[in-house]
JSON list of C-alpha atoms in Angstrom, two decimals:
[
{"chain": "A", "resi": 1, "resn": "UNK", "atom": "CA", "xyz": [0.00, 0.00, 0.00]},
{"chain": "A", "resi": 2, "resn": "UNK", "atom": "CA", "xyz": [2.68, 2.33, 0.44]},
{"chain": "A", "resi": 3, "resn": "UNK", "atom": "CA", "xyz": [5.12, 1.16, -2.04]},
{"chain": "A", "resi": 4, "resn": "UNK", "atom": "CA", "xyz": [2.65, 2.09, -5.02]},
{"chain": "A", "resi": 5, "resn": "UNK", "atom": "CA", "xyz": [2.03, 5.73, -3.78]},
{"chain": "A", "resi": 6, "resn": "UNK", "atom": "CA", "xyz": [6.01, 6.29, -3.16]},
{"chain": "A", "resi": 7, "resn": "UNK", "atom": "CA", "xyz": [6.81, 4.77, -6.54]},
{"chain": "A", "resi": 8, "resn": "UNK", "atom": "CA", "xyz": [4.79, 6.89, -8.64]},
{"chain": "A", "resi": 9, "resn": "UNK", "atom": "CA", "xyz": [5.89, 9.85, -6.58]},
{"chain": "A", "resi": 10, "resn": "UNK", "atom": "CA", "xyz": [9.37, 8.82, -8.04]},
{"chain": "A", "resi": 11, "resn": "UNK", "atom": "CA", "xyz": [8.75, 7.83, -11.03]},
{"chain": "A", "resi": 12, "resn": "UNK", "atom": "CA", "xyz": [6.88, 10.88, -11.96]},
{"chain": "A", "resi": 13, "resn": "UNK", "atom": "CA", "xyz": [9.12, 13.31, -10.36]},
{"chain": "A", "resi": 14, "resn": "UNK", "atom": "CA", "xyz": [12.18, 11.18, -12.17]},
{"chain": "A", "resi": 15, "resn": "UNK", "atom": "CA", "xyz": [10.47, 11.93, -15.31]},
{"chain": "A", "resi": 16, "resn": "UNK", "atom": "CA", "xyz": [9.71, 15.82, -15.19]},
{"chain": "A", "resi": 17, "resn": "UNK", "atom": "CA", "xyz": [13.48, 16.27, -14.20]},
{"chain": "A", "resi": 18, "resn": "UNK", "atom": "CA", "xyz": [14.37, 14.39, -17.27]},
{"chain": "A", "resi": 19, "resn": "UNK", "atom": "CA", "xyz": [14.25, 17.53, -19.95]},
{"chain": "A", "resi": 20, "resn": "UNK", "atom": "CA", "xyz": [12.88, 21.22, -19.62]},
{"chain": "A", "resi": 21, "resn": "UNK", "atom": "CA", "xyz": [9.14, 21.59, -19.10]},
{"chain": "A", "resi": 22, "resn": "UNK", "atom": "CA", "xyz": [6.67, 24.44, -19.01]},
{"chain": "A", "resi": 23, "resn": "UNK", "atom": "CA", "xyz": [4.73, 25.25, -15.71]},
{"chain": "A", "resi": 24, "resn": "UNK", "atom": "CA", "xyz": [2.08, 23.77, -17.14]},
{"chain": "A", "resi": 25, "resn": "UNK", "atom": "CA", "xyz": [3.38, 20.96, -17.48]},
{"chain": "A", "resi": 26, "resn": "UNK", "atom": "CA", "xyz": [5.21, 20.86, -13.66]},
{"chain": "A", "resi": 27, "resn": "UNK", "atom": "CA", "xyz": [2.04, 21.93, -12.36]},
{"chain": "A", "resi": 28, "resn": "UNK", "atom": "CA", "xyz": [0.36, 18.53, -13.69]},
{"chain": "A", "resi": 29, "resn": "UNK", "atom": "CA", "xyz": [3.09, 16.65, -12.25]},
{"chain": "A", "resi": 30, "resn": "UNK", "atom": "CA", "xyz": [2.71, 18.19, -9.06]},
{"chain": "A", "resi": 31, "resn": "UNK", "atom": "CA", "xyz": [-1.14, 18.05, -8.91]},
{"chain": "A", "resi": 32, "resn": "UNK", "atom": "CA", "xyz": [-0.75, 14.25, -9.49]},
{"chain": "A", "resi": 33, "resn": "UNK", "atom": "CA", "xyz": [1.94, 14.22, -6.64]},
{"chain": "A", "resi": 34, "resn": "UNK", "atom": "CA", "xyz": [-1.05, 15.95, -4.54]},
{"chain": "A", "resi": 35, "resn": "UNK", "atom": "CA", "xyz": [-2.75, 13.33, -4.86]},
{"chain": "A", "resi": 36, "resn": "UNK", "atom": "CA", "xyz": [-0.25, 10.14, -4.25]},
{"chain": "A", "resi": 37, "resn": "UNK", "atom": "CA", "xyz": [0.93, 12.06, -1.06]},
{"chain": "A", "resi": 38, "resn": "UNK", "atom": "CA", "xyz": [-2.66, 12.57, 0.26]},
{"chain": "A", "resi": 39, "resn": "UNK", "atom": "CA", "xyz": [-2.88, 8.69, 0.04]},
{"chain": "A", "resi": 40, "resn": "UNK", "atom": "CA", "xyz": [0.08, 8.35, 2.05]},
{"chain": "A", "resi": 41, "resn": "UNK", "atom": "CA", "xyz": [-1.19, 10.95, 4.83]},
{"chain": "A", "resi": 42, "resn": "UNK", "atom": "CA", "xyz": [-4.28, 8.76, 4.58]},
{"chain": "A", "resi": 43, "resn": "UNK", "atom": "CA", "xyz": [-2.65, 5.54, 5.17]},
{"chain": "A", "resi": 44, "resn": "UNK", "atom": "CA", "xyz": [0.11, 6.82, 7.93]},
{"chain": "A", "resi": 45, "resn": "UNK", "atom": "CA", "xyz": [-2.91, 8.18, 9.80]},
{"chain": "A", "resi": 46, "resn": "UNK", "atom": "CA", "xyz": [-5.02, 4.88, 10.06]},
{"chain": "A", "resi": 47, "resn": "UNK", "atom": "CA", "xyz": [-2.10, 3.08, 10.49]},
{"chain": "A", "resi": 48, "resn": "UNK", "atom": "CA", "xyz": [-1.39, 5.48, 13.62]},
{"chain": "A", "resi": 49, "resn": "UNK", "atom": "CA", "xyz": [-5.00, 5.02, 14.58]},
{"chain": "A", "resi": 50, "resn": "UNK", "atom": "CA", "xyz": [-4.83, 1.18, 14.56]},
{"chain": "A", "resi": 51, "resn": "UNK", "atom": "CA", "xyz": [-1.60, 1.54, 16.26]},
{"chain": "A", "resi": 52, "resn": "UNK", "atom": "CA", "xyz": [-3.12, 3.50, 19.57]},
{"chain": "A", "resi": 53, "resn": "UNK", "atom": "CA", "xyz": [-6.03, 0.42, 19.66]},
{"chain": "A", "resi": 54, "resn": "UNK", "atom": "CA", "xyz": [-3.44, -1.89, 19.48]},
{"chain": "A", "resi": 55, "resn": "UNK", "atom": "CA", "xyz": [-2.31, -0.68, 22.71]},
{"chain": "A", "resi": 56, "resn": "UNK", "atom": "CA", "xyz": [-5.56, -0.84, 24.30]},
{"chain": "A", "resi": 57, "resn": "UNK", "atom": "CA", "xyz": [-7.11, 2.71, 23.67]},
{"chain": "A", "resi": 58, "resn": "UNK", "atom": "CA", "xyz": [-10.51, 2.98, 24.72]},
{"chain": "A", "resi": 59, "resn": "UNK", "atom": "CA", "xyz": [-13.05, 5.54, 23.89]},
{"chain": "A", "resi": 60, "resn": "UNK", "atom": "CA", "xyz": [-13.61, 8.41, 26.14]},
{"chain": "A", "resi": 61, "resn": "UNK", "atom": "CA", "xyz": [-15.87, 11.06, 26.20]},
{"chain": "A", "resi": 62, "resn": "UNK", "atom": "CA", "xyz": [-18.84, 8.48, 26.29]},
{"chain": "A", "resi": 63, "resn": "UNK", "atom": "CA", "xyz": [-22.18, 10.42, 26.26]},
{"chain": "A", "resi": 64, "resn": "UNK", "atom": "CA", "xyz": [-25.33, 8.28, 26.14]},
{"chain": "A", "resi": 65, "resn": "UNK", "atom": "CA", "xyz": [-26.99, 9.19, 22.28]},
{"chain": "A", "resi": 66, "resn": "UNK", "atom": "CA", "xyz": [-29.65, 7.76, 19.90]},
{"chain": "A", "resi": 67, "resn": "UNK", "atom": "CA", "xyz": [-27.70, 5.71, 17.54]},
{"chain": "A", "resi": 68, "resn": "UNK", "atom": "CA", "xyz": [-30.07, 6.47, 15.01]},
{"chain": "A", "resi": 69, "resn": "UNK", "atom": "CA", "xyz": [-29.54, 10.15, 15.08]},
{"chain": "A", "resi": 70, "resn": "UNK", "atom": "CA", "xyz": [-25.58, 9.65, 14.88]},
{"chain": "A", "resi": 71, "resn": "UNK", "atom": "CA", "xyz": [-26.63, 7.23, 12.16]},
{"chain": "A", "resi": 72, "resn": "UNK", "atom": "CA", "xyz": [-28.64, 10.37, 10.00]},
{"chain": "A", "resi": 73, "resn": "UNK", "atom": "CA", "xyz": [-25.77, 12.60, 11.10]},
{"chain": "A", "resi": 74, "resn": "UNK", "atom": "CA", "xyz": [-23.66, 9.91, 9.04]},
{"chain": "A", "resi": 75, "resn": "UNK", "atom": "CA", "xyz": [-25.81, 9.28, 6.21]},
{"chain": "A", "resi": 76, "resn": "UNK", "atom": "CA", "xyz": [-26.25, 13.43, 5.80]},
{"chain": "A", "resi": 77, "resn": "UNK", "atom": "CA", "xyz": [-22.38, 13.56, 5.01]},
{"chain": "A", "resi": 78, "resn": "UNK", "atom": "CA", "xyz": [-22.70, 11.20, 2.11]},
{"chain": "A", "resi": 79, "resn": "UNK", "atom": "CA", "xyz": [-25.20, 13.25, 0.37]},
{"chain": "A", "resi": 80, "resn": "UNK", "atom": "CA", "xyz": [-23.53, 13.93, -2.65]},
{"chain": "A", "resi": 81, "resn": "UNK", "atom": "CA", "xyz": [-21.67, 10.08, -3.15]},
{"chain": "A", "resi": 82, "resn": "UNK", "atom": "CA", "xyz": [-25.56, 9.06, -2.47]},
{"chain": "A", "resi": 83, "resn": "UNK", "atom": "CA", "xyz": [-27.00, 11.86, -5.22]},
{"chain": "A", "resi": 84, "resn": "UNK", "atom": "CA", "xyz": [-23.89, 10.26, -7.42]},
{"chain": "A", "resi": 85, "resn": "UNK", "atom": "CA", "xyz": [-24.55, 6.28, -7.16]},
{"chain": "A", "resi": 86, "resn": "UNK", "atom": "CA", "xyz": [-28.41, 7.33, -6.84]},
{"chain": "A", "resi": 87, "resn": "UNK", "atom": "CA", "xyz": [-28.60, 4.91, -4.05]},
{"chain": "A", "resi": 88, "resn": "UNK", "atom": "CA", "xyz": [-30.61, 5.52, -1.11]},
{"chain": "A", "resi": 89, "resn": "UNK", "atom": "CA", "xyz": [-30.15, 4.68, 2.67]},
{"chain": "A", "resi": 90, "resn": "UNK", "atom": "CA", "xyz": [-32.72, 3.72, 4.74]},
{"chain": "A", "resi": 91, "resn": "UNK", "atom": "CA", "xyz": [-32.80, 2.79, 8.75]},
{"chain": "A", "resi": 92, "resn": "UNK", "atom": "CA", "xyz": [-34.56, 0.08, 10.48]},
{"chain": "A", "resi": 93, "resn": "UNK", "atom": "CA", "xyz": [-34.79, -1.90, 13.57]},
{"chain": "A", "resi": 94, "resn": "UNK", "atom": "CA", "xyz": [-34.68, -0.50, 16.95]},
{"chain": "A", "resi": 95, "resn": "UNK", "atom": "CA", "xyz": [-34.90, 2.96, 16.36]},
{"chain": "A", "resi": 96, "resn": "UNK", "atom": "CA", "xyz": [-34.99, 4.29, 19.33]},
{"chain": "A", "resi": 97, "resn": "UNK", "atom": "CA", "xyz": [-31.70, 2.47, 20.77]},
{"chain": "A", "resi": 98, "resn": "UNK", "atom": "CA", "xyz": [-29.43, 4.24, 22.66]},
{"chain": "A", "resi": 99, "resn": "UNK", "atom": "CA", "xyz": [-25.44, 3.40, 23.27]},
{"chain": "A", "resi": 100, "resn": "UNK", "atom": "CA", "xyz": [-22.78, 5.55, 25.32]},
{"chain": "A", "resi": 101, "resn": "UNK", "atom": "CA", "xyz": [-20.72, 6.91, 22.35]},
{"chain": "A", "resi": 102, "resn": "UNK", "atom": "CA", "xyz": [-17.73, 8.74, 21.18]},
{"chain": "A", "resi": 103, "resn": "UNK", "atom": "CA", "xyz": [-19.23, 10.53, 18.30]},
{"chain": "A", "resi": 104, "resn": "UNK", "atom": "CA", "xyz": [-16.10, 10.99, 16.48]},
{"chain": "A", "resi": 105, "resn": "UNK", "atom": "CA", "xyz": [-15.59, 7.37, 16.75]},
{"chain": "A", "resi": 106, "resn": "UNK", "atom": "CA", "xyz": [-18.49, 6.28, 16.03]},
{"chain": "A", "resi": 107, "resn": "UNK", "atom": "CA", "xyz": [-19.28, 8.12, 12.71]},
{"chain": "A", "resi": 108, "resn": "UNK", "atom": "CA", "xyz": [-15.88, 7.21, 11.50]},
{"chain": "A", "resi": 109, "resn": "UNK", "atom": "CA", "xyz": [-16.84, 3.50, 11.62]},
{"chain": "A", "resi": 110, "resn": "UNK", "atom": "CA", "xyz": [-20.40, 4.61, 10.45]},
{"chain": "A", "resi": 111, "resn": "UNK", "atom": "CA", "xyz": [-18.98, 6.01, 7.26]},
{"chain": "A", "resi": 112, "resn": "UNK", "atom": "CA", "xyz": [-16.12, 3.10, 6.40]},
{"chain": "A", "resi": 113, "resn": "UNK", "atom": "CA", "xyz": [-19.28, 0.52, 6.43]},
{"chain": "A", "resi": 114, "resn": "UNK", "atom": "CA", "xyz": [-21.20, 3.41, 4.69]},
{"chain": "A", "resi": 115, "resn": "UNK", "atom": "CA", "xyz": [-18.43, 3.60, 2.25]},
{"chain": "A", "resi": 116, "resn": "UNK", "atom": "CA", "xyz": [-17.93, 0.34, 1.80]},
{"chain": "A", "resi": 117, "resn": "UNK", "atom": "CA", "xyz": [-21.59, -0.75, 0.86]},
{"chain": "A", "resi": 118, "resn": "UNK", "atom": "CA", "xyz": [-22.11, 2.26, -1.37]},
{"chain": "A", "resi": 119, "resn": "UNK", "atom": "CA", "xyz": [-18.78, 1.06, -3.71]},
{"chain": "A", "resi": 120, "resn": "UNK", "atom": "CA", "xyz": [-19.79, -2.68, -3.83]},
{"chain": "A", "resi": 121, "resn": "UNK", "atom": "CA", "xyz": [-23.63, -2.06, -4.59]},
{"chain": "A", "resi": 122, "resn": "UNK", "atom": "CA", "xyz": [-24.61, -1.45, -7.74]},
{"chain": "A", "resi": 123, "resn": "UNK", "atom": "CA", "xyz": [-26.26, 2.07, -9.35]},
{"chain": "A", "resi": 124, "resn": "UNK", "atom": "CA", "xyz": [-29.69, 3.02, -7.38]},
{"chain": "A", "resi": 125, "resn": "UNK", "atom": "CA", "xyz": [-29.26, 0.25, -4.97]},
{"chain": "A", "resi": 126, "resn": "UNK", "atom": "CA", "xyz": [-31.37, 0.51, -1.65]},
{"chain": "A", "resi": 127, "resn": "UNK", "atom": "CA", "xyz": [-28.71, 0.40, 1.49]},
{"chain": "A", "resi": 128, "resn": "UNK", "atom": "CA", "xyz": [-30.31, -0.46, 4.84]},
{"chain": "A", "resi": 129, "resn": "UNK", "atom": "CA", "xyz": [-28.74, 0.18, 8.23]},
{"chain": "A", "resi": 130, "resn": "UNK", "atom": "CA", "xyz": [-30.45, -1.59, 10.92]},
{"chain": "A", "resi": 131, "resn": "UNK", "atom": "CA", "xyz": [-29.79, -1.18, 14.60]},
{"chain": "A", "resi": 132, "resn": "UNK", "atom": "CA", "xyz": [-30.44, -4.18, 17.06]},
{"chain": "A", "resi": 133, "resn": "UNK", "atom": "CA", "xyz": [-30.82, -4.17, 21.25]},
{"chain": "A", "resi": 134, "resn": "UNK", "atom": "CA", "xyz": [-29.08, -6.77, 22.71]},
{"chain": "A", "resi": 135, "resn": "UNK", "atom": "CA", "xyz": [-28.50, -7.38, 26.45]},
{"chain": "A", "resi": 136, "resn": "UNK", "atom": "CA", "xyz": [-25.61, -5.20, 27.01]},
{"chain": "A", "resi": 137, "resn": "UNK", "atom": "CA", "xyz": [-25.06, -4.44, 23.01]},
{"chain": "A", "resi": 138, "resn": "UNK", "atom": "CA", "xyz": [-26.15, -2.29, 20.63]},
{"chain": "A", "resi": 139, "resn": "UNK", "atom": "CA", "xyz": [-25.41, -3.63, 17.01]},
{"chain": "A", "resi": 140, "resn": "UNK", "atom": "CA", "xyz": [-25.30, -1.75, 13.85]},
{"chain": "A", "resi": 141, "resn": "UNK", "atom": "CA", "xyz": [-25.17, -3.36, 10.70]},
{"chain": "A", "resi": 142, "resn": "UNK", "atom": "CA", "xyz": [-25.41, -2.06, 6.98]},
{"chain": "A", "resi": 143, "resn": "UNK", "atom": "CA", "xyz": [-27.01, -4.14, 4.64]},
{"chain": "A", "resi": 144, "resn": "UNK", "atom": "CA", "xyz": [-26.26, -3.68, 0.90]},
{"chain": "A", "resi": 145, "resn": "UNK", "atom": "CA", "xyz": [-26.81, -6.11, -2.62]},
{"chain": "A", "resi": 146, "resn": "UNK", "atom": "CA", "xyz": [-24.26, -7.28, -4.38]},
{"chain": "A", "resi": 147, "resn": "UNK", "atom": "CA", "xyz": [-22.43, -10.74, -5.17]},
{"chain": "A", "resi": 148, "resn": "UNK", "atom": "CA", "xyz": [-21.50, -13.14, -2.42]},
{"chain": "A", "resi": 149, "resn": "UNK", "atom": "CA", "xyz": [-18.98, -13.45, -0.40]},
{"chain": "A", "resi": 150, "resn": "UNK", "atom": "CA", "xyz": [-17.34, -16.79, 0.21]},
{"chain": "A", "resi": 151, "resn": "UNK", "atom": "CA", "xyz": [-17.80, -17.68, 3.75]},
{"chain": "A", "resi": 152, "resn": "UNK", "atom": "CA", "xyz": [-13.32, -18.60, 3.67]},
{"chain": "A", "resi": 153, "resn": "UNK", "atom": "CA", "xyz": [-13.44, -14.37, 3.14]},
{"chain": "A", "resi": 154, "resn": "UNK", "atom": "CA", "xyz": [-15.41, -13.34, 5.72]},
{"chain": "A", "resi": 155, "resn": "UNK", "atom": "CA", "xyz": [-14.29, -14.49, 8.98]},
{"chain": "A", "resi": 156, "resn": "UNK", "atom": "CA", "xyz": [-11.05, -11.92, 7.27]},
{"chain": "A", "resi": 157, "resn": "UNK", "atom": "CA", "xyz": [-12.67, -8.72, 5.97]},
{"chain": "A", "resi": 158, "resn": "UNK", "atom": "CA", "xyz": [-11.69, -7.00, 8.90]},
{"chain": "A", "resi": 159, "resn": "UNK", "atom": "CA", "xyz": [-7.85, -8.05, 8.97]},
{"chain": "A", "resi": 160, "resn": "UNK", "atom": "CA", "xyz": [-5.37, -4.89, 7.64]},
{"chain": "A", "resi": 161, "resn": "UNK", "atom": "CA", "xyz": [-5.20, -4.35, 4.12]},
{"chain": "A", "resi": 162, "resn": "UNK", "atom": "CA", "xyz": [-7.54, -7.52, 3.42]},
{"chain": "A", "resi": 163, "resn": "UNK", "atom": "CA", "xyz": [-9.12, -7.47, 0.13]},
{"chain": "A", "resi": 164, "resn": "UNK", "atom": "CA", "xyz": [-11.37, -9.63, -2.18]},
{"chain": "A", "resi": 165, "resn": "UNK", "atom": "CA", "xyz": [-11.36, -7.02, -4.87]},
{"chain": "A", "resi": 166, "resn": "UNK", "atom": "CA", "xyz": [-12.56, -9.72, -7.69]},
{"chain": "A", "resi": 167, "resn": "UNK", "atom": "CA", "xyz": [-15.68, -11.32, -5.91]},
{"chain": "A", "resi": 168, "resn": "UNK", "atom": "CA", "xyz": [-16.69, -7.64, -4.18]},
{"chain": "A", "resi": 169, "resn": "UNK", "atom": "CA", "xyz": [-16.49, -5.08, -7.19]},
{"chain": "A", "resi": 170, "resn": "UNK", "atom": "CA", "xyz": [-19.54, -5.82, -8.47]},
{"chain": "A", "resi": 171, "resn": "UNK", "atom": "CA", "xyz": [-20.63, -2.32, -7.78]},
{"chain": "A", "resi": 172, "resn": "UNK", "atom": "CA", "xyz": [-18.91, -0.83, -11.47]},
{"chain": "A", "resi": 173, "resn": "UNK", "atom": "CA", "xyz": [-16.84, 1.76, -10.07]},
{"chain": "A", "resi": 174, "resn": "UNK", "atom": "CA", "xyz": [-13.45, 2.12, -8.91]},
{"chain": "A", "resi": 175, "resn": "UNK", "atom": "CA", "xyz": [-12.23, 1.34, -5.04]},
{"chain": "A", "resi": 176, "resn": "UNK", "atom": "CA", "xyz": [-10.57, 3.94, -3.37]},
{"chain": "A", "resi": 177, "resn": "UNK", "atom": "CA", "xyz": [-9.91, 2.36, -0.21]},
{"chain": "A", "resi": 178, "resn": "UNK", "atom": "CA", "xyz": [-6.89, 0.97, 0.98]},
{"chain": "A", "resi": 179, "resn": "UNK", "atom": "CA", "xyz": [-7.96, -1.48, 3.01]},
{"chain": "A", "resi": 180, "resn": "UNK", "atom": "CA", "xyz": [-7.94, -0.20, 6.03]},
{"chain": "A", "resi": 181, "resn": "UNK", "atom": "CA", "xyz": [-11.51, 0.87, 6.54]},
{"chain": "A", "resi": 182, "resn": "UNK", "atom": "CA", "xyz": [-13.39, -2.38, 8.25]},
{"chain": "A", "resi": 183, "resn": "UNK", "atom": "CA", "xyz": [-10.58, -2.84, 10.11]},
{"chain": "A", "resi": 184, "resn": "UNK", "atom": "CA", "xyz": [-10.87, 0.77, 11.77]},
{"chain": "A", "resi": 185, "resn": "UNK", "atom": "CA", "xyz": [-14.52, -0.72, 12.49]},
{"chain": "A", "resi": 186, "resn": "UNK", "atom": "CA", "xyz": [-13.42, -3.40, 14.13]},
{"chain": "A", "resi": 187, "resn": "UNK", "atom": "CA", "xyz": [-11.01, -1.30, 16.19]},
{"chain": "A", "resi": 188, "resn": "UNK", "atom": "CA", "xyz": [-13.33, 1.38, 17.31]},
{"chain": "A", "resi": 189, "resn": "UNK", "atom": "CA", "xyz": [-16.19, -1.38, 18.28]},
{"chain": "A", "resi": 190, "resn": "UNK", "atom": "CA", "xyz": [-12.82, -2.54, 20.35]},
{"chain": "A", "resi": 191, "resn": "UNK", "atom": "CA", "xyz": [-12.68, 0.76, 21.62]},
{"chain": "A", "resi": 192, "resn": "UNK", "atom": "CA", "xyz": [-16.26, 0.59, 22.85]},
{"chain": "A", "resi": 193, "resn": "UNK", "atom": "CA", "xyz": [-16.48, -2.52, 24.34]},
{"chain": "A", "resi": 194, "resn": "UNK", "atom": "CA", "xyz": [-17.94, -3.96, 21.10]},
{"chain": "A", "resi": 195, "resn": "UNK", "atom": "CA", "xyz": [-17.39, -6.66, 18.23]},
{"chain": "A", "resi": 196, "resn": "UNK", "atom": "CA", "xyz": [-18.13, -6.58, 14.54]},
{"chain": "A", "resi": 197, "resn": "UNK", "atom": "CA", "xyz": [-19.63, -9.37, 11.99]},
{"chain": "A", "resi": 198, "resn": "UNK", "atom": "CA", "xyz": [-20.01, -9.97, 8.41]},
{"chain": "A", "resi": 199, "resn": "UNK", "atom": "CA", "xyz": [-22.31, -12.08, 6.56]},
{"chain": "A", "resi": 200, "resn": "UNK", "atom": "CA", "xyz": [-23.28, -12.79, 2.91]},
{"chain": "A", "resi": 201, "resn": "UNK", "atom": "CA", "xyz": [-26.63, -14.44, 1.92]},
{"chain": "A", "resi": 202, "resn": "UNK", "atom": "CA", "xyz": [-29.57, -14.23, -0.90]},
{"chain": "A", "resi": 203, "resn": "UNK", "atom": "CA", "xyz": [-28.06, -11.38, -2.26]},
{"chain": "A", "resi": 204, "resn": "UNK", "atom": "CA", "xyz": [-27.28, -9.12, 0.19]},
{"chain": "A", "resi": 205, "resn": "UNK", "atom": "CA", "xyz": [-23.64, -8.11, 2.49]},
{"chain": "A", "resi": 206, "resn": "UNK", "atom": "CA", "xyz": [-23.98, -7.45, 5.92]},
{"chain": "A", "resi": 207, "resn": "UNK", "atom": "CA", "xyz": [-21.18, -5.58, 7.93]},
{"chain": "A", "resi": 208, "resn": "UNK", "atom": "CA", "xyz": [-21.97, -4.90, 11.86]},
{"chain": "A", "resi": 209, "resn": "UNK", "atom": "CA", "xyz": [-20.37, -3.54, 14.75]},
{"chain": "A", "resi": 210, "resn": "UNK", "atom": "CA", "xyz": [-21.03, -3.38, 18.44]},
{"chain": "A", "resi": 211, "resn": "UNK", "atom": "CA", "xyz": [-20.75, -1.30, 21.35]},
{"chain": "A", "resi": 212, "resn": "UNK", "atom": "CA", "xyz": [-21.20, -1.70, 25.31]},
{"chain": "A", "resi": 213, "resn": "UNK", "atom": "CA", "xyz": [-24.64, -0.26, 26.93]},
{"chain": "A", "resi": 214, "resn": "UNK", "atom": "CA", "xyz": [-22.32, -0.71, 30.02]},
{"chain": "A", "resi": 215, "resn": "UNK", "atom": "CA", "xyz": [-19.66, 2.09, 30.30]},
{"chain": "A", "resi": 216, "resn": "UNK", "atom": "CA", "xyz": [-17.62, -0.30, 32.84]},
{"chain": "A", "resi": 217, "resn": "UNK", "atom": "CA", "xyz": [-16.86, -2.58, 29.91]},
{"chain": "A", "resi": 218, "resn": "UNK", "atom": "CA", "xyz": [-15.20, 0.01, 27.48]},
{"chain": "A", "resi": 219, "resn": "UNK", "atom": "CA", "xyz": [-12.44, 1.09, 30.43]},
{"chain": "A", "resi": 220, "resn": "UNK", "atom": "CA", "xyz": [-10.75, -1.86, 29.99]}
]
């Protein structure tokens, strides 16, 4: 993941030095090299994130909230992808659940499974996120279509940099994650005293986290 990035840095910048260029053309380079090195900030910084759960960071801050409303909050920030892929999110379930949350947390895992349904769904599709009561738990899971998943994948889309690229891209456009995002799910579910599960049946992906009604449980 970072080898790509730094190579085409280096390749590209080896090739403007080559012969004399206009601006123009330097200012295309760089604008490319923009974009490679806001990859790499992207990368270092979940890497740095996954690096502070490792050591058994917990969420602080907790503040008892309607999941659902940290759920619109989400879904409001993906306005234009949604307007783009013309799909539509929907909530369901136990609506009026409750959780002790870090909101910054939480809507940070909200919009990797967001993400992540809206680029393996295809055009228009109809994304569900439905919130479950549990004794102790509250579960969020988004629902989208798309082609199965082998069940030897999914016990591992939440490992670092996992990918099953071929059987998931069924959605028609391009991935821009670097596979990082589910497992930032898992780790902030971690972080609140939660787990996370996938499943893949008649059509549809599920990806769910977890986190502690009981604030005792996310302090370690």
């Amino acid at each position: 993941e970072l080898r790509t990035p730094l190579a085409n840095l280096i390749g590209s910048t080896q090739v403007a030095l080559s012969r004399q260029r206009s601006a123009g053309d330097f200012e295309e380079v760089l604008q490319a090299n923009l974009e490679d090195l806001e990859r790499l900030r992207s990368i270092v910084n979940d890497m740095l994130f996954l690096a502070r759960a490792d050591r058994g960071e917990v969420a602080t801050g907790l503040v008892l909230t309607p999941v659902a409303q940290e759920v619109r909050k989400t879904i409001d920030f993906f306005e234009f992808v949604l307007d783009e892929s013309r799909a539509q999110v929907g909530i369901a379930g136990d609506v009026r659940a409750e959780a002790r949350l870090e909101s910054a947390l939480f809507r940070r895992a909200m919009s990797n499974l967001l993400q992540n349904a809206i680029e393996h769904s295809p055009p228009g599709a109809q994304i569900t996120v439905t919130l479950r009561e549990e004794p102790g738990a509250t579960w969020i899971a988004v629902s989208n279509p798309g082609a199965a998943i082998d069940e030897a994948h999914l016990q591992h889309l939440f490992d670092r940099f996992y990918r099953v690229d071929a059987a998931r891209n069924d959605g028609g456009g391009e991935h821009h994650g670097h596979g990082l995002g589910l497992a930032i799910v898992k780790a902030v579910a971690s972080m609140h005293g939660g787990q996370v599960s996938a499943s893949s049946e008649e059509g549809w992906n599920t990806f769910g986290f977890s986190v502690s009604r009981s604030p005792e449980k996310t302090a370690g």
